[in-house]
Amino acid sequence: MRYEFLEFVLDTDQRTLRHPAGELPLRRQSFLVLQYLVERAPAVVSKDQLLDAIWGHQSISSSAVAQTIRELREALGDHADDPRAIETRHRIGYRFIAELSAGAATASHEQTPDAPPFAHVEAPPSSRVRAGLRPLVMVPLALIALIALLWAAPWQHWGSQAASPGWPSAGRARDLANAAMQAARYFDTGDALAALDKARGLEDVPRLALWQASLHLLRGERVLATQALSVLESRKANLRRVDHVILSALQHEVAGRYGAAMEDWRIAYEIDPRDVDVGLAFYSAQVHEASPELRDTFERLSQLDGIPPPRLLLMSAQLAGDEGDIQRQLTQSQAAQLASDTRWQVLSALAEAEHARALKASGKIAESRAAYSNAISTLEAHGLLRPAIATRLEQIDLVLAQGEMEGVNIALDTLQARVREGGDDYAVGRLLHARGRLARRLGVTEDALAYYAAAAQQHEIARNWDGVASALSAAAGPLQRIGRNDEARAYLDRALRLAEQSGTASVRANVRGNLANLAMREARYADARRNYDAALTLFRELHDRRMEAVTLGHLSNLSQLEGDLRSADKLNREALKLFRELKQPADTGRILINLSAAALDRGALSDAAEFAEEAGTIFAQLDDPNRLSEILAIRADVRLHRADLPGAGSLLDAAEALENVDLEKQSTVATLRGRAAMLRGEPRAARDAFALALANRTTTGALALQRASRLDLARVDLAEGRLAVAEQAAIAISVEGNEDSEPPIERDARLLLAQVLIEQDRHADAERELAVARSLLDGAPNFASEFTWALLRSRLDGNPERMQRLQWLIAHAREHDQQLLELRALGALHAEGADQQVEEWRERVRALGLLGLLERRMVIGS
């Protein structure tokens, strides 16, 4: 049959796919998959059906289907996110959707070896946002013992391309070409280019020019590479099929379209699986794109002669890193360095860069940074600009993760000039992403958004869909901070679609984590937990201990919001242990803040102060204004619990003096200002502060925090005698907290409602609210809320139960150094005692400036 669709003709007799520009080179499996989908259109075909029909009952991974579909989309100029030929039905299969016309097959000429194939249109690759060109995978360490015996052998002993079609046939030209490619296998680009130039002077075949262009790209000499490829492009009608495919791969690499390049290298390697250099180029592309077939390619390559032992050790280290075997990555990269000796310095530098990645993964940050620096210096000294740029970007990512922003901007400026000189759209995208991270750390939200948007655009140009997903996902954080939640959700939805299509676990995990963060902000706790759990599973599969710890920290925050303090504490301590092992100061400080806040909830003021002080030391060194503001607020809260209004005021002044603090942190400071005003007996000032906090939280879209601010305003209504207004607010917030499964909010709203009812002498209704609050406290404990419940309960108790309860509360508050709560309980107790006791209590309260405690309806939020 002959099927026509879009601008293509599929001939099932001749097994050809033709385009007006010529016949498209497809692997046998790719052609059969296309034919199978076309013949069953418009039905959906599952992966299992394709595996059975095309591959039979071979033991093959379902990833082969995904790779084949990507190859077909590349050939058809199709895109998974906007399909015109092949549609992905998530978790179901694939469907051919282009309009078809069928007829009898017509005779067609079989393609000759020199016939030009179709120049491929790039499609979404399966890519991971990681370093650029990285060294290449698995040989036991015992090989090192053989290396000394092998050095004496001339390069020609490692294999020859003399028999390969397309290479020079003359003796001298052939020898020079062989010497060039052997040098290239050691990354000795200077000698390799010199030998290729001499060989071309004797016999100028296209393959020599292709490898020259490839080496120029490695050195970041983009102009020279482009010139060489342009000459070949003008003569491509005369190129052999495999050379045409290599030309296409290199053209993609010039622009940074590494996913598309990988698929072209795959085709070239399948045309001639004995070509060591094509195989190594394919393997390098697979490493860059984190291909699931990496091990299979390595095992095929390891059967060929011609790959130097140090290069094999380096490849083994890279494969180990990709598979998460950090110990093997460490030993093999070190072995590759030793095997390279001083003779092959670039190969040794690439091995040291791989060793730096392993050190980073194992938490040896200082050693990792030193190794990165050594590798970068050697790569730059030998002119290998592209791998130097990629390694420098990795080092900058590491420094940013440490929270060290000083000097990063200068490093990025320096790197930008090099990227402009020898980089590509992919490298530019990574550079812009790093600038976005820096701007976000500095609190310059609009700059961060601009950089992330530019990074997404560059990655889209490079068809690096994982890069697009990562940039969109990163931009969602700043968008949430300024209240643009709808935009953040749209960014994350697209990022998730792209990440799931590419199948890269690291990107999917990050997007899931950011979706959970957004759900937390919107009080959708079930969605948050589901996404955090999915992210945690993926990070553990990837052996990404840092992001595992980050996710544990987020889960602890969720548990705390749900009132499960025990789980929150356990998760925080797990995360803290990991961060300390990994020597990540910024992350360690963040978890210390979590532990400090949790200690406040437990009523452990000394622990809260201790954790906050340690976190403050870290973030003062890192110069992070948002975190410093958060820490100052916690310390001020501790002072308020200790009835120290002047001390709390000084800390809040210091927090307000910080620059570039986001609205969320400003809201926390405003809330504490309001509580301090309530304690001073200044309800109007308190209302203004709480209203400011609510306005900021409405802008940022933080729903749970908005409810907390509304509760604060309802407490002001209660203090000022507007009981009906306070009652309606408490009822509404308790209902919302119940509907959104937010026990702490519902708990505190019901406690406020119970107090309003007591003030109205509606004791039976108050009893019911306290009973519900009691059950919520049992599931979501909080020291201050527990204390408030007991005080309210005492107002409904008869004597002597009331006196006993109040005396117990006073002793309990003193035990926890909670002077404010002690004074509240003493006030309730002395109200039952002699006038002299009441007056002594009043004098103590006045001396501390706590005039708000003299008000009968005064209640302080937890």
Short mmCIF file of N, CA and C in Angstrom, two decimals, residues 544-677:
data_model
loop_
_atom_site.label_atom_id
_atom_site.label_comp_id
_atom_site.label_asym_id
_atom_site.label_seq_id
_atom_site.Cartn_x
_atom_site.Cartn_y
_atom_site.Cartn_z
N ASP A 544 19.37 11.44 44.65
CA ASP A 544 19.61 12.86 44.85
C ASP A 544 19.31 13.19 46.31
N ARG A 545 20.36 13.09 47.14
CA ARG A 545 20.15 13.22 48.58
C ARG A 545 19.78 14.64 48.98
N ARG A 546 20.31 15.62 48.28
CA ARG A 546 19.97 17.00 48.64
C ARG A 546 18.49 17.25 48.42
N MET A 547 17.97 16.90 47.23
CA MET A 547 16.57 17.16 46.96
C MET A 547 15.65 16.24 47.78
N GLU A 548 16.15 15.08 48.13
CA GLU A 548 15.40 14.23 49.07
C GLU A 548 15.21 14.98 50.39
N ALA A 549 16.30 15.60 50.87
CA ALA A 549 16.22 16.34 52.14
C ALA A 549 15.32 17.57 52.01
N VAL A 550 15.41 18.27 50.86
CA VAL A 550 14.55 19.43 50.64
C VAL A 550 13.08 19.01 50.72
N THR A 551 12.75 17.89 50.09
CA THR A 551 11.37 17.42 50.07
C THR A 551 10.92 16.97 51.45
N LEU A 552 11.82 16.35 52.20
CA LEU A 552 11.48 16.00 53.58
C LEU A 552 11.15 17.25 54.39
N GLY A 553 11.90 18.33 54.14
CA GLY A 553 11.62 19.59 54.83
C GLY A 553 10.24 20.13 54.48
N HIS A 554 9.87 20.04 53.19
CA HIS A 554 8.54 20.50 52.78
C HIS A 554 7.45 19.63 53.41
N LEU A 555 7.67 18.34 53.45
CA LEU A 555 6.69 17.45 54.07
C LEU A 555 6.54 17.75 55.56
N SER A 556 7.63 18.15 56.19
CA SER A 556 7.54 18.52 57.62
C SER A 556 6.67 19.76 57.79
N ASN A 557 6.81 20.73 56.87
CA ASN A 557 5.96 21.92 56.93
C ASN A 557 4.49 21.54 56.77
N LEU A 558 4.23 20.62 55.85
CA LEU A 558 2.86 20.17 55.64
C LEU A 558 2.31 19.49 56.89
N SER A 559 3.12 18.62 57.49
CA SER A 559 2.68 17.94 58.72
C SER A 559 2.41 18.95 59.82
N GLN A 560 3.22 19.98 59.88
CA GLN A 560 3.02 21.01 60.91
C GLN A 560 1.72 21.76 60.68
N LEU A 561 1.43 22.09 59.41
CA LEU A 561 0.16 22.76 59.10
C LEU A 561 -1.03 21.87 59.42
N GLU A 562 -0.84 20.58 59.26
CA GLU A 562 -1.92 19.63 59.57
C GLU A 562 -2.00 19.34 61.07
N GLY A 563 -1.05 19.90 61.83
CA GLY A 563 -1.07 19.73 63.27
C GLY A 563 -0.36 18.51 63.79
N ASP A 564 0.32 17.77 62.90
CA ASP A 564 1.03 16.56 63.33
C ASP A 564 2.47 16.95 63.68
N LEU A 565 2.66 17.48 64.88
CA LEU A 565 3.98 18.01 65.26
C LEU A 565 5.02 16.91 65.39
N ARG A 566 4.60 15.74 65.80
CA ARG A 566 5.55 14.64 65.97
C ARG A 566 6.15 14.26 64.60
N SER A 567 5.30 14.09 63.60
CA SER A 567 5.82 13.77 62.26
C SER A 567 6.66 14.91 61.71
N ALA A 568 6.22 16.15 61.94
CA ALA A 568 6.98 17.30 61.45
C ALA A 568 8.38 17.31 62.03
N ASP A 569 8.48 17.05 63.33
CA ASP A 569 9.79 17.06 63.99
C ASP A 569 10.67 15.95 63.44
N LYS A 570 10.10 14.77 63.27
CA LYS A 570 10.86 13.62 62.75
C LYS A 570 11.39 13.90 61.34
N LEU A 571 10.52 14.44 60.47
CA LEU A 571 10.93 14.73 59.10
C LEU A 571 11.99 15.82 59.06
N ASN A 572 11.83 16.84 59.90
CA ASN A 572 12.83 17.91 59.95
C ASN A 572 14.19 17.39 60.36
N ARG A 573 14.21 16.53 61.35
CA ARG A 573 15.50 16.01 61.83
C ARG A 573 16.16 15.10 60.80
N GLU A 574 15.37 14.34 60.06
CA GLU A 574 15.92 13.53 58.96
C GLU A 574 16.57 14.44 57.92
N ALA A 575 15.83 15.51 57.57
CA ALA A 575 16.36 16.45 56.57
C ALA A 575 17.62 17.14 57.08
N LEU A 576 17.61 17.54 58.35
CA LEU A 576 18.77 18.24 58.92
C LEU A 576 20.01 17.34 58.90
N LYS A 577 19.83 16.08 59.21
CA LYS A 577 20.96 15.14 59.20
C LYS A 577 21.56 15.03 57.79
N LEU A 578 20.68 14.92 56.78
CA LEU A 578 21.17 14.82 55.40
C LEU A 578 21.90 16.09 54.98
N PHE A 579 21.33 17.24 55.29
CA PHE A 579 21.95 18.51 54.89
C PHE A 579 23.30 18.71 55.56
N ARG A 580 23.40 18.32 56.81
CA ARG A 580 24.68 18.47 57.49
C ARG A 580 25.72 17.52 56.90
N GLU A 581 25.30 16.31 56.53
CA GLU A 581 26.23 15.38 55.89
C GLU A 581 26.69 15.92 54.54
N LEU A 582 25.76 16.57 53.83
CA LEU A 582 26.08 17.11 52.51
C LEU A 582 26.79 18.46 52.57
N LYS A 583 26.91 19.01 53.79
CA LYS A 583 27.55 20.31 54.00
C LYS A 583 26.88 21.40 53.14
N GLN A 584 25.56 21.50 53.30
CA GLN A 584 24.76 22.49 52.58
C GLN A 584 24.28 23.54 53.57
N PRO A 585 25.00 24.65 53.74
CA PRO A 585 24.65 25.62 54.79
C PRO A 585 23.29 26.26 54.60
N ALA A 586 22.94 26.67 53.37
CA ALA A 586 21.65 27.33 53.17
C ALA A 586 20.50 26.40 53.52
N ASP A 587 20.58 25.16 53.06
CA ASP A 587 19.52 24.20 53.36
C ASP A 587 19.49 23.84 54.84
N THR A 588 20.68 23.71 55.43
CA THR A 588 20.75 23.45 56.86
C THR A 588 20.06 24.56 57.64
N GLY A 589 20.35 25.82 57.25
CA GLY A 589 19.72 26.96 57.92
C GLY A 589 18.22 26.96 57.77
N ARG A 590 17.73 26.59 56.60
CA ARG A 590 16.29 26.56 56.38
C ARG A 590 15.60 25.54 57.28
N ILE A 591 16.22 24.36 57.43
CA ILE A 591 15.62 23.35 58.29
C ILE A 591 15.70 23.78 59.76
N LEU A 592 16.77 24.48 60.12
CA LEU A 592 16.85 25.01 61.49
C LEU A 592 15.71 25.99 61.76
N ILE A 593 15.34 26.77 60.75
CA ILE A 593 14.18 27.68 60.90
C ILE A 593 12.91 26.86 61.14
N ASN A 594 12.75 25.78 60.35
CA ASN A 594 11.58 24.91 60.55
C ASN A 594 11.55 24.35 61.97
N LEU A 595 12.71 23.89 62.44
CA LEU A 595 12.78 23.32 63.79
C LEU A 595 12.49 24.38 64.85
N SER A 596 12.93 25.61 64.59
CA SER A 596 12.67 26.70 65.53
C SER A 596 11.17 26.99 65.61
N ALA A 597 10.51 27.04 64.44
CA ALA A 597 9.07 27.28 64.43
C ALA A 597 8.31 26.15 65.11
N ALA A 598 8.77 24.92 64.88
CA ALA A 598 8.12 23.77 65.52
C ALA A 598 8.32 23.82 67.04
N ALA A 599 9.50 24.26 67.47
CA ALA A 599 9.75 24.37 68.91
C ALA A 599 8.82 25.42 69.54
N LEU A 600 8.54 26.50 68.83
CA LEU A 600 7.58 27.49 69.31
C LEU A 600 6.20 26.87 69.49
N ASP A 601 5.80 26.05 68.52
CA ASP A 601 4.50 25.39 68.62
C ASP A 601 4.44 24.46 69.83
N ARG A 602 5.57 23.85 70.16
CA ARG A 602 5.61 22.95 71.31
C ARG A 602 5.73 23.72 72.62
N GLY A 603 6.01 25.00 72.55
CA GLY A 603 6.21 25.80 73.76
C GLY A 603 7.62 25.75 74.28
N ALA A 604 8.56 25.17 73.51
CA ALA A 604 9.95 25.05 73.94
C ALA A 604 10.72 26.29 73.49
N LEU A 605 10.62 27.37 74.26
CA LEU A 605 11.20 28.65 73.84
C LEU A 605 12.71 28.60 73.76
N SER A 606 13.36 27.89 74.66
CA SER A 606 14.83 27.82 74.63
C SER A 606 15.30 27.12 73.37
N ASP A 607 14.64 26.02 73.00
CA ASP A 607 14.99 25.32 71.76
C ASP A 607 14.76 26.24 70.55
N ALA A 608 13.61 26.94 70.55
CA ALA A 608 13.30 27.83 69.42
C ALA A 608 14.39 28.90 69.28
N ALA A 609 14.80 29.49 70.40
CA ALA A 609 15.84 30.53 70.35
C ALA A 609 17.17 29.97 69.89
N GLU A 610 17.50 28.76 70.34
CA GLU A 610 18.78 28.14 69.98
C GLU A 610 18.84 27.83 68.49
N PHE A 611 17.77 27.22 67.95
CA PHE A 611 17.74 26.91 66.52
C PHE A 611 17.79 28.20 65.69
N ALA A 612 17.05 29.22 66.13
CA ALA A 612 17.02 30.48 65.38
C ALA A 612 18.39 31.15 65.38
N GLU A 613 19.07 31.08 66.49
CA GLU A 613 20.39 31.71 66.58
C GLU A 613 21.38 31.04 65.62
N GLU A 614 21.35 29.70 65.58
CA GLU A 614 22.25 28.98 64.67
C GLU A 614 21.92 29.30 63.22
N ALA A 615 20.62 29.33 62.90
CA ALA A 615 20.20 29.67 61.54
C ALA A 615 20.60 31.11 61.19
N GLY A 616 20.49 32.01 62.17
CA GLY A 616 20.85 33.41 61.94
C GLY A 616 22.32 33.56 61.60
N THR A 617 23.17 32.78 62.26
CA THR A 617 24.60 32.83 61.96
C THR A 617 24.87 32.41 60.52
N ILE A 618 24.16 31.37 60.07
CA ILE A 618 24.35 30.88 58.70
C ILE A 618 23.91 31.92 57.68
N PHE A 619 22.70 32.47 57.87
CA PHE A 619 22.15 33.36 56.85
C PHE A 619 22.76 34.76 56.90
N ALA A 620 23.36 35.13 58.04
CA ALA A 620 24.11 36.38 58.07
C ALA A 620 25.34 36.28 57.16
N GLN A 621 25.97 35.10 57.17
CA GLN A 621 27.13 34.88 56.30
C GLN A 621 26.72 34.81 54.83
N LEU A 622 25.52 34.26 54.59
CA LEU A 622 25.04 34.10 53.21
C LEU A 622 24.34 35.35 52.70
N ASP A 623 24.09 36.32 53.59
CA ASP A 623 23.47 37.59 53.21
C ASP A 623 22.14 37.36 52.49
N ASP A 624 21.25 36.59 53.14
CA ASP A 624 19.93 36.29 52.59
C ASP A 624 18.89 37.07 53.37
N PRO A 625 18.37 38.20 52.83
CA PRO A 625 17.47 39.06 53.61
C PRO A 625 16.16 38.39 53.99
N ASN A 626 15.62 37.56 53.11
CA ASN A 626 14.34 36.91 53.43
C ASN A 626 14.47 35.98 54.62
N ARG A 627 15.53 35.18 54.62
CA ARG A 627 15.72 34.25 55.73
C ARG A 627 16.06 35.00 57.02
N LEU A 628 16.85 36.06 56.90
CA LEU A 628 17.17 36.84 58.10
C LEU A 628 15.91 37.47 58.69
N SER A 629 15.02 37.94 57.82
CA SER A 629 13.76 38.50 58.30
C SER A 629 12.94 37.43 59.02
N GLU A 630 12.92 36.24 58.46
CA GLU A 630 12.17 35.13 59.07
C GLU A 630 12.73 34.79 60.46
N ILE A 631 14.05 34.78 60.55
CA ILE A 631 14.70 34.44 61.83
C ILE A 631 14.46 35.52 62.87
N LEU A 632 14.57 36.79 62.46
CA LEU A 632 14.31 37.89 63.39
C LEU A 632 12.87 37.84 63.89
N ALA A 633 11.93 37.45 63.02
CA ALA A 633 10.53 37.34 63.43
C ALA A 633 10.35 36.24 64.46
N ILE A 634 11.02 35.10 64.26
CA ILE A 634 10.92 34.01 65.24
C ILE A 634 11.49 34.45 66.59
N ARG A 635 12.64 35.11 66.54
CA ARG A 635 13.24 35.58 67.79
C ARG A 635 12.35 36.61 68.49
N ALA A 636 11.69 37.47 67.70
CA ALA A 636 10.75 38.43 68.28
C ALA A 636 9.56 37.72 68.91
N ASP A 637 9.09 36.66 68.25
CA ASP A 637 7.98 35.88 68.80
C ASP A 637 8.36 35.25 70.14
N VAL A 638 9.59 34.75 70.22
CA VAL A 638 10.07 34.19 71.49
C VAL A 638 10.04 35.27 72.57
N ARG A 639 10.47 36.50 72.24
CA ARG A 639 10.46 37.60 73.23
C ARG A 639 9.03 37.93 73.66
N LEU A 640 8.10 37.89 72.73
CA LEU A 640 6.70 38.15 73.10
C LEU A 640 6.18 37.11 74.08
N HIS A 641 6.51 35.84 73.84
CA HIS A 641 6.10 34.78 74.75
C HIS A 641 6.74 34.98 76.13
N ARG A 642 7.89 35.62 76.14
CA ARG A 642 8.56 35.89 77.43
C ARG A 642 8.17 37.26 78.00
N ALA A 643 7.15 37.87 77.42
CA ALA A 643 6.61 39.15 77.89
C ALA A 643 7.64 40.28 77.80
N ASP A 644 8.55 40.20 76.81
CA ASP A 644 9.59 41.21 76.64
C ASP A 644 9.22 42.07 75.43
N LEU A 645 8.37 43.06 75.63
CA LEU A 645 7.94 43.91 74.51
C LEU A 645 9.08 44.73 73.91
N PRO A 646 9.93 45.37 74.72
CA PRO A 646 11.04 46.15 74.11
C PRO A 646 11.96 45.27 73.27
N GLY A 647 12.32 44.09 73.79
CA GLY A 647 13.21 43.20 73.03
C GLY A 647 12.58 42.76 71.72
N ALA A 648 11.28 42.43 71.76
CA ALA A 648 10.58 42.04 70.53
C ALA A 648 10.55 43.20 69.55
N GLY A 649 10.28 44.42 70.06
CA GLY A 649 10.21 45.59 69.18
C GLY A 649 11.52 45.86 68.48
N SER A 650 12.65 45.71 69.18
CA SER A 650 13.97 45.94 68.57
C SER A 650 14.22 44.95 67.43
N LEU A 651 13.85 43.69 67.65
CA LEU A 651 14.05 42.67 66.62
C LEU A 651 13.16 42.94 65.40
N LEU A 652 11.94 43.38 65.63
CA LEU A 652 11.04 43.69 64.52
C LEU A 652 11.53 44.92 63.76
N ASP A 653 12.11 45.88 64.48
CA ASP A 653 12.72 47.04 63.80
C ASP A 653 13.85 46.58 62.87
N ALA A 654 14.66 45.67 63.37
CA ALA A 654 15.78 45.17 62.56
C ALA A 654 15.26 44.43 61.32
N ALA A 655 14.17 43.68 61.49
CA ALA A 655 13.58 42.96 60.35
C ALA A 655 13.05 43.93 59.30
N GLU A 656 12.41 45.00 59.76
CA GLU A 656 11.84 45.97 58.82
C GLU A 656 12.93 46.77 58.11
N ALA A 657 14.11 46.86 58.70
CA ALA A 657 15.20 47.61 58.08
C ALA A 657 15.87 46.86 56.94
N LEU A 658 15.61 45.56 56.84
CA LEU A 658 16.22 44.76 55.77
C LEU A 658 15.63 45.14 54.42
N GLU A 659 16.45 45.12 53.39
CA GLU A 659 15.99 45.44 52.04
C GLU A 659 15.72 44.17 51.25
N ASN A 660 14.89 44.30 50.21
CA ASN A 660 14.57 43.19 49.30
C ASN A 660 13.94 42.01 50.02
N VAL A 661 13.05 42.30 50.97
CA VAL A 661 12.33 41.24 51.68
C VAL A 661 10.97 41.06 51.00
N ASP A 662 10.57 39.82 50.73
CA ASP A 662 9.32 39.61 50.01
C ASP A 662 8.10 39.86 50.90
N LEU A 663 6.94 39.94 50.27
CA LEU A 663 5.69 40.28 50.97
C LEU A 663 5.34 39.27 52.04
N GLU A 664 5.66 38.02 51.80
CA GLU A 664 5.30 36.98 52.77
C GLU A 664 6.02 37.23 54.10
N LYS A 665 7.31 37.53 54.04
CA LYS A 665 8.07 37.79 55.27
C LYS A 665 7.64 39.12 55.90
N GLN A 666 7.33 40.12 55.07
CA GLN A 666 6.83 41.37 55.60
C GLN A 666 5.52 41.16 56.36
N SER A 667 4.69 40.24 55.85
CA SER A 667 3.42 39.95 56.51
C SER A 667 3.63 39.36 57.90
N THR A 668 4.63 38.50 58.03
CA THR A 668 4.92 37.91 59.34
C THR A 668 5.33 38.98 60.34
N VAL A 669 6.16 39.90 59.89
CA VAL A 669 6.59 41.00 60.77
C VAL A 669 5.39 41.86 61.16
N ALA A 670 4.51 42.16 60.18
CA ALA A 670 3.33 42.97 60.48
C ALA A 670 2.42 42.26 61.48
N THR A 671 2.28 40.94 61.35
CA THR A 671 1.46 40.17 62.29
C THR A 671 2.00 40.30 63.71
N LEU A 672 3.31 40.16 63.86
CA LEU A 672 3.90 40.27 65.20
C LEU A 672 3.79 41.70 65.73
N ARG A 673 3.87 42.70 64.86
CA ARG A 673 3.63 44.08 65.27
C ARG A 673 2.20 44.20 65.84
N GLY A 674 1.25 43.57 65.17
CA GLY A 674 -0.12 43.62 65.64
C GLY A 674 -0.30 42.97 67.00
N ARG A 675 0.36 41.84 67.21
CA ARG A 675 0.23 41.15 68.50
C ARG A 675 0.88 41.96 69.62
N ALA A 676 2.00 42.60 69.29
CA ALA A 676 2.65 43.46 70.29
C ALA A 676 1.72 44.63 70.64
N ALA A 677 1.04 45.19 69.62
CA ALA A 677 0.11 46.29 69.88
C ALA A 677 -1.06 45.83 70.74
#
